[in-house]
Tab-separated table of C-alpha atoms and ligand atoms in Angstrom:
chain	number	residue	atom	x	y	z
V	54	MET	CA	-142.538	101.523	-58.182
V	55	ASN	CA	-142.428	105.047	-58.557
V	56	HIS	CA	-141.861	106.952	-61.584
V	57	PRO	CA	-138.638	108.332	-62.251
V	58	GLU	CA	-140.325	112.165	-62.002
V	59	ASN	CA	-142.566	111.905	-59.657
V	60	THR	CA	-139.453	110.422	-57.231
V	61	GLU	CA	-138.826	113.719	-58.777
V	62	GLN	CA	-140.733	115.959	-57.064
V	63	THR	CA	-141.089	114.993	-53.887
V	64	HIS	CA	-137.373	114.313	-52.757
V	65	LYS	CA	-136.268	115.422	-50.147
V	66	SER	CA	-132.674	116.700	-49.099
V	67	GLY	CA	-131.185	118.315	-46.288
V	68	TYR	CA	-129.402	118.695	-43.371
V	69	ALA	CA	-130.247	117.423	-39.990
V	70	ALA	CA	-127.579	118.959	-36.155
V	71	LEU	CA	-128.012	117.635	-33.036
V	72	ILE	CA	-127.382	120.269	-30.825
V	73	GLY	CA	-127.260	119.529	-26.876
V	74	LYS	CA	-124.989	119.387	-23.626
V	75	PRO	CA	-121.857	117.479	-24.035
V	76	ASN	CA	-122.774	113.796	-23.047
V	77	VAL	CA	-126.536	113.572	-23.943
V	78	GLY	CA	-126.135	111.043	-26.097
V	79	LYS	CA	-125.778	113.223	-29.661
V	80	SER	CA	-123.144	110.793	-31.067
V	81	THR	CA	-125.143	107.989	-30.019
V	82	LEU	CA	-128.094	108.164	-32.058
V	83	ILE	CA	-126.130	110.001	-34.676
V	84	ASN	CA	-125.064	105.884	-34.976
V	85	ALA	CA	-128.515	104.413	-34.138
V	86	LEU	CA	-129.570	106.151	-37.081
V	87	LEU	CA	-126.934	105.299	-39.806
V	88	GLY	CA	-127.170	102.243	-39.179
V	89	GLN	CA	-123.016	102.549	-38.805
V	90	LYS	CA	-120.800	103.970	-36.460
V	91	ILE	CA	-119.033	106.950	-37.464
V	92	SER	CA	-118.889	109.423	-34.456
V	93	ILE	CA	-116.675	107.642	-30.970
V	94	VAL	CA	-118.896	107.206	-27.944
V	95	THR	CA	-117.415	107.433	-24.798
V	96	ARG	CA	-118.437	107.743	-21.295
V	97	LYS	CA	-117.103	110.834	-20.281
V	98	PRO	CA	-118.337	114.541	-22.075
V	99	GLN	CA	-116.786	116.923	-24.481
V	100	THR	CA	-115.613	113.492	-26.780
V	101	THR	CA	-116.503	114.822	-29.877
V	102	ARG	CA	-114.943	117.189	-31.019
V	103	HIS	CA	-115.711	118.205	-34.684
V	104	ARG	CA	-119.518	118.678	-36.176
V	105	VAL	CA	-119.136	114.879	-38.083
V	106	LEU	CA	-121.334	113.674	-40.687
V	107	GLY	CA	-122.992	111.566	-41.969
V	108	ILE	CA	-125.155	110.567	-44.573
V	109	LEU	CA	-128.342	108.741	-45.116
V	110	SER	CA	-130.248	108.105	-47.761
V	111	GLU	CA	-133.409	105.880	-49.207
V	112	GLU	CA	-135.617	106.361	-52.427
V	113	ASP	CA	-136.976	109.466	-51.309
V	114	PHE	CA	-135.249	111.667	-49.000
V	115	GLN	CA	-131.741	112.234	-47.957
V	116	LEU	CA	-130.846	112.673	-44.743
V	117	ILE	CA	-128.048	114.197	-43.828
V	118	LEU	CA	-126.976	114.067	-40.158
V	119	LEU	CA	-124.811	116.327	-38.450
V	120	ASP	CA	-123.355	115.400	-35.000
V	121	THR	CA	-121.746	117.953	-33.201
V	122	PRO	CA	-119.890	118.983	-29.386
V	123	GLY	CA	-121.632	119.424	-26.274
V	124	VAL	CA	-122.119	122.333	-25.563
V	125	ILE	CA	-120.207	123.812	-23.046
V	126	THR	CA	-118.713	127.597	-22.184
V	127	PRO	CA	-115.033	127.764	-23.968
V	128	LYS	CA	-111.956	128.049	-21.999
V	129	TYR	CA	-109.115	127.508	-24.377
V	130	GLY	CA	-108.183	127.488	-28.055
V	131	LEU	CA	-109.799	123.682	-28.780
V	132	GLN	CA	-112.696	124.613	-26.737
V	133	LYS	CA	-113.568	128.043	-28.520
V	134	ALA	CA	-112.747	125.761	-31.814
V	135	MET	CA	-115.541	122.882	-30.813
V	136	MET	CA	-118.038	125.220	-30.559
V	137	ALA	CA	-117.672	127.102	-33.895
V	138	SER	CA	-117.964	123.716	-35.467
V	139	VAL	CA	-121.869	123.519	-33.065
V	140	THR	CA	-122.389	127.822	-34.736
V	141	SER	CA	-121.362	126.363	-37.864
V	142	ALA	CA	-123.544	123.766	-37.444
V	143	THR	CA	-126.595	125.259	-36.843
V	144	GLN	CA	-127.005	127.646	-39.246
V	145	ASP	CA	-126.524	125.284	-41.676
V	146	ALA	CA	-129.231	123.032	-40.323
V	147	ASP	CA	-132.569	122.757	-41.909
V	148	VAL	CA	-133.544	121.292	-39.103
V	149	LEU	CA	-132.921	121.403	-35.480
V	150	VAL	CA	-132.437	118.354	-33.059
V	151	PHE	CA	-131.716	119.717	-29.009
V	152	LEU	CA	-131.053	117.090	-27.163
V	153	ALA	CA	-132.001	116.489	-23.796
V	154	ASP	CA	-130.801	113.917	-21.245
V	155	ALA	CA	-134.127	112.643	-19.551
V	156	THR	CA	-131.531	111.543	-16.149
V	157	ARG	CA	-131.032	115.553	-15.492
V	158	GLU	CA	-132.814	117.692	-14.614
V	159	LYS	CA	-131.469	120.674	-15.468
V	160	LEU	CA	-132.388	123.896	-17.735
V	161	ASP	CA	-129.696	123.946	-20.598
V	162	MET	CA	-130.525	128.258	-21.423
V	163	HIS	CA	-127.222	128.513	-22.738
V	164	THR	CA	-127.909	125.798	-25.544
V	165	LEU	CA	-131.410	126.410	-26.206
V	166	GLU	CA	-129.338	130.532	-26.483
V	167	LEU	CA	-128.092	129.011	-30.009
V	168	LEU	CA	-131.790	127.543	-31.566
V	169	SER	CA	-131.712	131.510	-31.506
V	170	GLY	CA	-135.631	130.673	-31.754
V	171	ARG	CA	-136.363	128.527	-34.648
V	172	PRO	CA	-138.091	126.288	-34.911
V	173	ALA	CA	-136.461	122.696	-33.517
V	174	LEU	CA	-137.213	119.273	-31.901
V	175	LEU	CA	-137.353	118.347	-28.339
V	176	VAL	CA	-135.697	114.823	-28.314
V	177	VAL	CA	-135.421	113.218	-24.203
V	178	ASN	CA	-132.661	110.960	-24.879
V	179	LYS	CA	-131.877	107.819	-22.692
V	180	MET	CA	-135.547	107.715	-21.442
V	181	ASP	CA	-134.391	103.724	-20.977
V	182	LEU	CA	-132.501	105.110	-17.655
V	183	VAL	CA	-136.752	106.488	-16.538
V	184	ARG	CA	-140.282	106.234	-15.321
V	185	ALA	CA	-141.760	108.206	-18.662
V	186	GLU	CA	-143.908	110.151	-16.418
V	187	ASN	CA	-141.018	111.584	-14.537
V	188	MET	CA	-139.541	113.507	-17.532
V	189	LEU	CA	-142.521	115.511	-17.985
V	190	PRO	CA	-141.034	118.397	-15.198
V	191	LEU	CA	-138.184	118.194	-17.464
V	192	VAL	CA	-140.286	118.918	-20.280
V	193	GLU	CA	-142.133	120.826	-19.177
V	194	SER	CA	-139.340	123.849	-17.856
V	195	TYR	CA	-137.854	123.078	-21.574
V	196	SER	CA	-141.541	123.786	-22.875
V	197	ASN	CA	-141.498	127.147	-20.876
V	198	GLU	CA	-138.160	128.820	-21.984
V	199	TYR	CA	-138.578	127.817	-25.887
V	200	ASP	CA	-141.402	126.330	-28.324
V	201	PHE	CA	-140.110	123.737	-29.435
V	202	GLU	CA	-142.290	121.719	-32.236
V	203	GLU	CA	-142.481	118.206	-30.885
V	204	VAL	CA	-141.166	116.702	-28.137
V	205	ILE	CA	-140.232	113.033	-29.183
V	206	PRO	CA	-138.907	110.636	-26.054
V	207	ILE	CA	-136.062	108.999	-27.443
V	208	SER	CA	-133.892	105.859	-25.979
V	209	ALA	CA	-130.419	106.029	-28.132
V	210	LEU	CA	-128.640	103.008	-26.382
V	211	LYS	CA	-132.093	100.880	-27.148
V	212	GLN	CA	-132.905	102.266	-30.484
V	213	THR	CA	-136.783	102.604	-29.263
V	214	ASN	CA	-138.576	105.704	-30.922
V	215	LEU	CA	-135.996	106.291	-32.975
V	216	ASP	CA	-138.715	105.607	-35.522
V	217	VAL	CA	-140.568	108.668	-34.213
V	218	LEU	CA	-137.556	110.784	-34.920
V	219	MET	CA	-137.160	110.213	-38.267
V	220	HIS	CA	-140.531	110.855	-38.924
V	221	ALA	CA	-140.660	113.965	-37.223
V	222	ILE	CA	-137.066	115.066	-39.478
V	223	VAL	CA	-137.254	113.743	-43.086
V	224	ASN	CA	-140.725	114.985	-43.091
V	225	ARG	CA	-139.107	118.912	-42.120
V	226	LEU	CA	-136.485	117.815	-44.722
V	227	PRO	CA	-137.386	120.749	-47.516
V	228	LEU	CA	-137.828	119.762	-51.444
V	229	GLY	CA	-134.158	118.457	-53.359
V	230	PRO	CA	-132.186	116.417	-55.258
V	231	PRO	CA	-129.882	114.129	-53.086
V	232	LEU	CA	-127.133	116.450	-52.649
V	233	TYR	CA	-124.757	113.347	-52.643
V	234	PRO	CA	-124.024	110.693	-54.173
V	235	ARG	CA	-126.568	107.497	-52.640
V	236	ASP	CA	-123.675	105.242	-51.577
V	237	VAL	CA	-121.325	107.650	-49.717
V	238	ILE	CA	-122.667	107.168	-45.699
V	239	SER	CA	-120.040	110.696	-44.822
V	240	GLU	CA	-117.733	112.874	-46.052
V	241	HIS	CA	-114.837	112.759	-43.925
V	242	PRO	CA	-111.491	111.076	-45.596
V	243	GLU	CA	-110.609	107.759	-43.187
V	244	ARG	CA	-107.516	108.749	-41.558
V	245	PHE	CA	-110.458	111.197	-39.339
V	246	PHE	CA	-111.537	107.832	-38.893
V	247	VAL	CA	-108.953	105.868	-37.783
V	248	ALA	CA	-107.699	109.242	-35.932
V	249	GLU	CA	-111.036	108.962	-33.981
V	250	ILE	CA	-110.671	105.825	-32.979
V	251	VAL	CA	-107.298	106.165	-31.339
V	252	ARG	CA	-108.364	108.934	-29.515
V	253	GLU	CA	-111.408	106.813	-28.403
V	254	LYS	CA	-109.492	103.822	-26.801
V	255	ILE	CA	-107.619	106.950	-25.246
V	256	PHE	CA	-110.526	108.771	-23.484
V	257	GLN	CA	-111.855	105.263	-22.348
V	258	GLN	CA	-108.204	103.888	-20.720
V	259	PHE	CA	-107.411	106.800	-19.070
V	260	ARG	CA	-108.850	109.952	-16.728
V	261	GLN	CA	-108.934	113.294	-15.679
V	262	GLU	CA	-106.781	115.362	-17.704
V	263	ILE	CA	-104.936	113.331	-19.997
V	264	PRO	CA	-107.856	112.648	-23.101
V	265	TYR	CA	-108.511	115.890	-22.568
V	266	SER	CA	-105.010	117.088	-23.348
V	267	CYS	CA	-104.024	114.970	-26.453
V	268	GLN	CA	-104.880	115.005	-29.816
V	269	VAL	CA	-104.682	112.704	-32.451
V	270	ASN	CA	-102.884	112.822	-35.902
V	271	ILE	CA	-102.271	109.868	-38.814
V	272	THR	CA	-98.770	111.119	-40.256
V	273	VAL	CA	-98.850	107.818	-42.650
V	274	PHE	CA	-101.059	105.836	-43.904
V	275	GLU	CA	-99.883	103.713	-46.812
V	276	GLU	CA	-101.990	100.767	-48.457
V	277	HIS	CA	-100.357	97.801	-49.981
V	278	GLU	CA	-101.382	95.058	-52.810
V	279	GLY	CA	-101.806	91.747	-51.028
V	280	GLU	CA	-100.124	93.302	-47.501
V	281	LYS	CA	-101.794	95.151	-44.550
V	282	ASP	CA	-102.686	98.642	-44.736
V	283	LEU	CA	-99.359	101.456	-42.940
V	284	ILE	CA	-100.481	103.507	-40.249
V	285	ASP	CA	-98.434	105.836	-38.337
V	286	ALA	CA	-100.586	107.860	-35.982
V	287	GLU	CA	-98.624	110.530	-33.264
V	288	ILE	CA	-100.301	110.894	-29.819
V	289	VAL	CA	-99.925	114.977	-28.860
V	290	VAL	CA	-99.806	115.916	-25.528
V	291	GLU	CA	-99.556	119.107	-23.867
V	292	ARG	CA	-96.326	118.372	-21.199
V	293	ASP	CA	-93.622	114.905	-20.968
V	294	SER	CA	-95.786	114.039	-17.614
V	295	GLN	CA	-98.996	113.016	-19.578
V	296	LYS	CA	-96.504	111.634	-22.151
V	297	GLY	CA	-94.624	109.272	-19.279
V	298	ILE	CA	-98.098	108.039	-18.349
V	299	LEU	CA	-99.763	107.560	-22.005
V	300	ILE	CA	-96.623	105.225	-22.599
V	301	GLY	CA	-97.022	103.676	-18.898
V	302	LYS	CA	-94.595	101.517	-18.141
V	303	LYS	CA	-92.622	99.703	-19.909
V	304	GLY	CA	-95.105	101.114	-23.031
V	305	SER	CA	-97.443	99.293	-21.539
V	306	ALA	CA	-100.101	101.888	-21.674
V	307	LEU	CA	-99.929	102.663	-25.630
V	308	LYS	CA	-99.614	98.892	-26.074
V	309	ARG	CA	-103.366	98.883	-24.769
V	310	VAL	CA	-104.056	101.571	-26.866
V	311	GLY	CA	-102.950	100.209	-29.352
V	312	MET	CA	-104.062	96.461	-29.353
V	313	ALA	CA	-107.816	98.026	-28.642
V	314	ALA	CA	-107.316	100.853	-31.583
V	315	ARG	CA	-106.105	98.284	-34.668
V	316	THR	CA	-109.442	96.198	-33.531
V	317	ASP	CA	-112.261	98.752	-34.765
V	318	ILE	CA	-110.142	99.847	-37.326
V	319	GLU	CA	-109.956	96.516	-39.068
V	320	ASN	CA	-113.296	96.040	-38.692
V	321	PHE	CA	-114.525	99.986	-39.942
V	322	LEU	CA	-111.361	99.588	-43.182
V	323	GLY	CA	-112.136	96.139	-43.420
V	324	ARG	CA	-108.995	95.641	-44.023
V	325	ALA	CA	-105.616	94.086	-41.858
V	326	VAL	CA	-103.576	96.919	-40.119
V	327	PHE	CA	-100.210	97.660	-38.860
V	328	LEU	CA	-100.967	100.349	-36.950
V	329	LYS	CA	-97.298	102.062	-34.828
V	330	LEU	CA	-98.042	104.594	-32.333
V	331	PHE	CA	-95.587	107.746	-32.042
V	332	VAL	CA	-96.113	110.787	-29.193
V	333	LYS	CA	-95.109	113.650	-29.515
V	334	VAL	CA	-95.010	116.920	-26.731
V	335	ARG	CA	-96.484	119.847	-28.162
V	336	SER	CA	-96.638	122.897	-24.851
V	337	ASP	CA	-99.893	124.596	-25.263
V	338	TRP	CA	-100.764	123.206	-28.070
V	339	ARG	CA	-104.796	123.727	-26.806
V	340	ASN	CA	-104.238	126.881	-26.632
V	341	LYS	CA	-102.101	127.693	-29.517
V	342	ASP	CA	-103.884	129.132	-33.131
V	343	ALA	CA	-100.563	127.767	-35.227
V	344	PHE	CA	-101.312	123.956	-33.907
V	345	LEU	CA	-104.847	124.385	-33.927
V	346	LYS	CA	-104.864	125.422	-37.732
V	347	SER	CA	-102.639	121.954	-38.772
V	348	TYR	CA	-105.026	120.258	-36.458
V	349	GLY	CA	-107.681	120.493	-38.234
V	350	TYR	CA	-109.417	123.054	-35.721
V	351	ASP	CA	-111.113	125.746	-37.088
V	352	ARG	CA	-112.175	128.502	-35.256
V	353	SER	CA	-113.673	131.202	-38.069
S	115	GTP	N1	-128.397	103.822	-20.698
S	115	GTP	C1	-128.672	104.731	-21.630
S	115	GTP	N2	-126.544	105.024	-22.156
S	115	GTP	C2	-126.907	106.660	-23.473
S	115	GTP	C3	-128.043	106.549	-24.036
S	115	GTP	N3	-127.159	107.132	-24.858
S	115	GTP	C4	-126.241	107.702	-24.949
S	115	GTP	N4	-125.494	107.342	-23.613
S	115	GTP	C5	-124.493	106.541	-23.087
S	115	GTP	O1	-124.146	108.021	-22.575
S	115	GTP	C6	-122.760	108.766	-22.941
S	115	GTP	C7	-122.381	109.873	-23.498
S	115	GTP	O2	-122.483	109.037	-24.839
S	115	GTP	P1	-122.630	110.307	-26.108
S	115	GTP	O3	-122.982	109.531	-27.587
S	115	GTP	O4	-120.836	110.262	-26.596
S	115	GTP	O5	-122.208	111.481	-25.718
S	115	GTP	P2	-122.737	112.722	-26.690
S	115	GTP	O6	-123.389	113.710	-26.520
S	115	GTP	O7	-122.183	112.914	-27.781
S	115	GTP	O8	-120.834	113.462	-26.471
S	115	GTP	P3	-119.839	114.277	-26.697
S	115	GTP	O9	-119.464	114.330	-27.621
S	115	GTP	O10	-119.097	114.364	-24.927
S	115	GTP	O11	-120.958	115.425	-26.129
S	115	GTP	C8	-122.416	107.249	-23.225
S	115	GTP	O12	-121.821	105.953	-22.541
S	115	GTP	C9	-123.382	106.245	-23.898
S	115	GTP	O13	-123.615	105.285	-24.049
S	115	GTP	C10	-129.367	105.926	-23.683
S	115	GTP	O14	-129.844	106.165	-24.432
S	115	GTP	N5	-129.255	105.167	-23.227
S	116	MG	MG1	-120.402	113.360	-28.823
C-alpha cells in the first residue's frame, strides 16, 4: 500500500477536453471512458450543446473530462453559445484531445485552429469501420498540418484501445490533489441530465429541423418520499407548425417521446418518476439572447 505522503506527491489531477467536428464520437467516448452514460449520443450532428463534465477518480489521479459541442461555423445565437463553450473548454484544459472520424477523409482545419498550437493528442475514432491501413492518409494529412504529440486509433463504440488513450491523457496531467470529491461523477444537477434525456429522444424520433428547434426545460422536479418523483418538462419550439409535429395525432408523437424518456430517466435516477411533457412556442428563441440566457446558454 502507498504511504499517504507518497500518494500526495504523485497524485495527478486536471482537465482533458474532447474537441472535434460534430458526430465524430466525442460523447460516445466520454461515456466509454467514464463507464457511465452522462452525455447524450445520437446519429445526428450537433447533438451536444453544452460543455458536459465527467469525473474519473482513481487512487493516483483524478481526470476531469470535458465533452463539447461539435465545432461548426455558427449561424445563429444558440450555435454561437455552443462554440463559446468549446472555446472555454479548450482554454481550461490541461490536455487537448482532438477527435477525428476515421471514415471521413476531409481535413478539418477549422477545429485544428482551436488548438492554438498547444500540445494535443490526435485520436482517430470509429476504427471499427475501416481497415487500419486506410486511416494512414488521414493521419498523414493531419500530421502535415499540426504537430500532434501522439496518434491514437480507437473505437469509442467498441471500446478498443481506450486503455492506451487513458494512459496518454493521464500521463499529461499535472501533479495535484483531487479537485472534486472522489465519489462525484459530474457537477451538473439531476435536472440537467433529465432534460438532456428528453432532448435525446426528440433527436432520435424527429427529422429535419425539429430536433434543432427544440429546447427542453425542467419546470417541476419534486421528490416525494415513498412515491414517484414528479417531473414536468417543457419543450420549447420556434413555430406553431413544429408544435403540431411534436405533439402528433392525438398526442401520439409526444407520448412516444415521454415513454422513451421516462425509461431512461428512471434508469439514470434509480427511482420511478411521473413525467409530464408540455410544448410551448417561443418564436425564434435560438436567436434571442434573453431566452438563450434563461435556458442556460452563455455566449460570453
Ligand atoms: N461505428 C462507430 N460509431 C461510433 C463510434 N463512436 C461514435 N459512433 C457513432 O457516431 C454517432 C455520433 O456519436 P456522438 O458521440 O453523438 O458524436 P459527437 O462527436 O458527440 O457529436 P456532437 O455532439 O454532435 O458533436 C453515433 O451514432 C455514435 O453511435 C465508433 O467508435 N464506431
Ligand atoms: Mg456529442
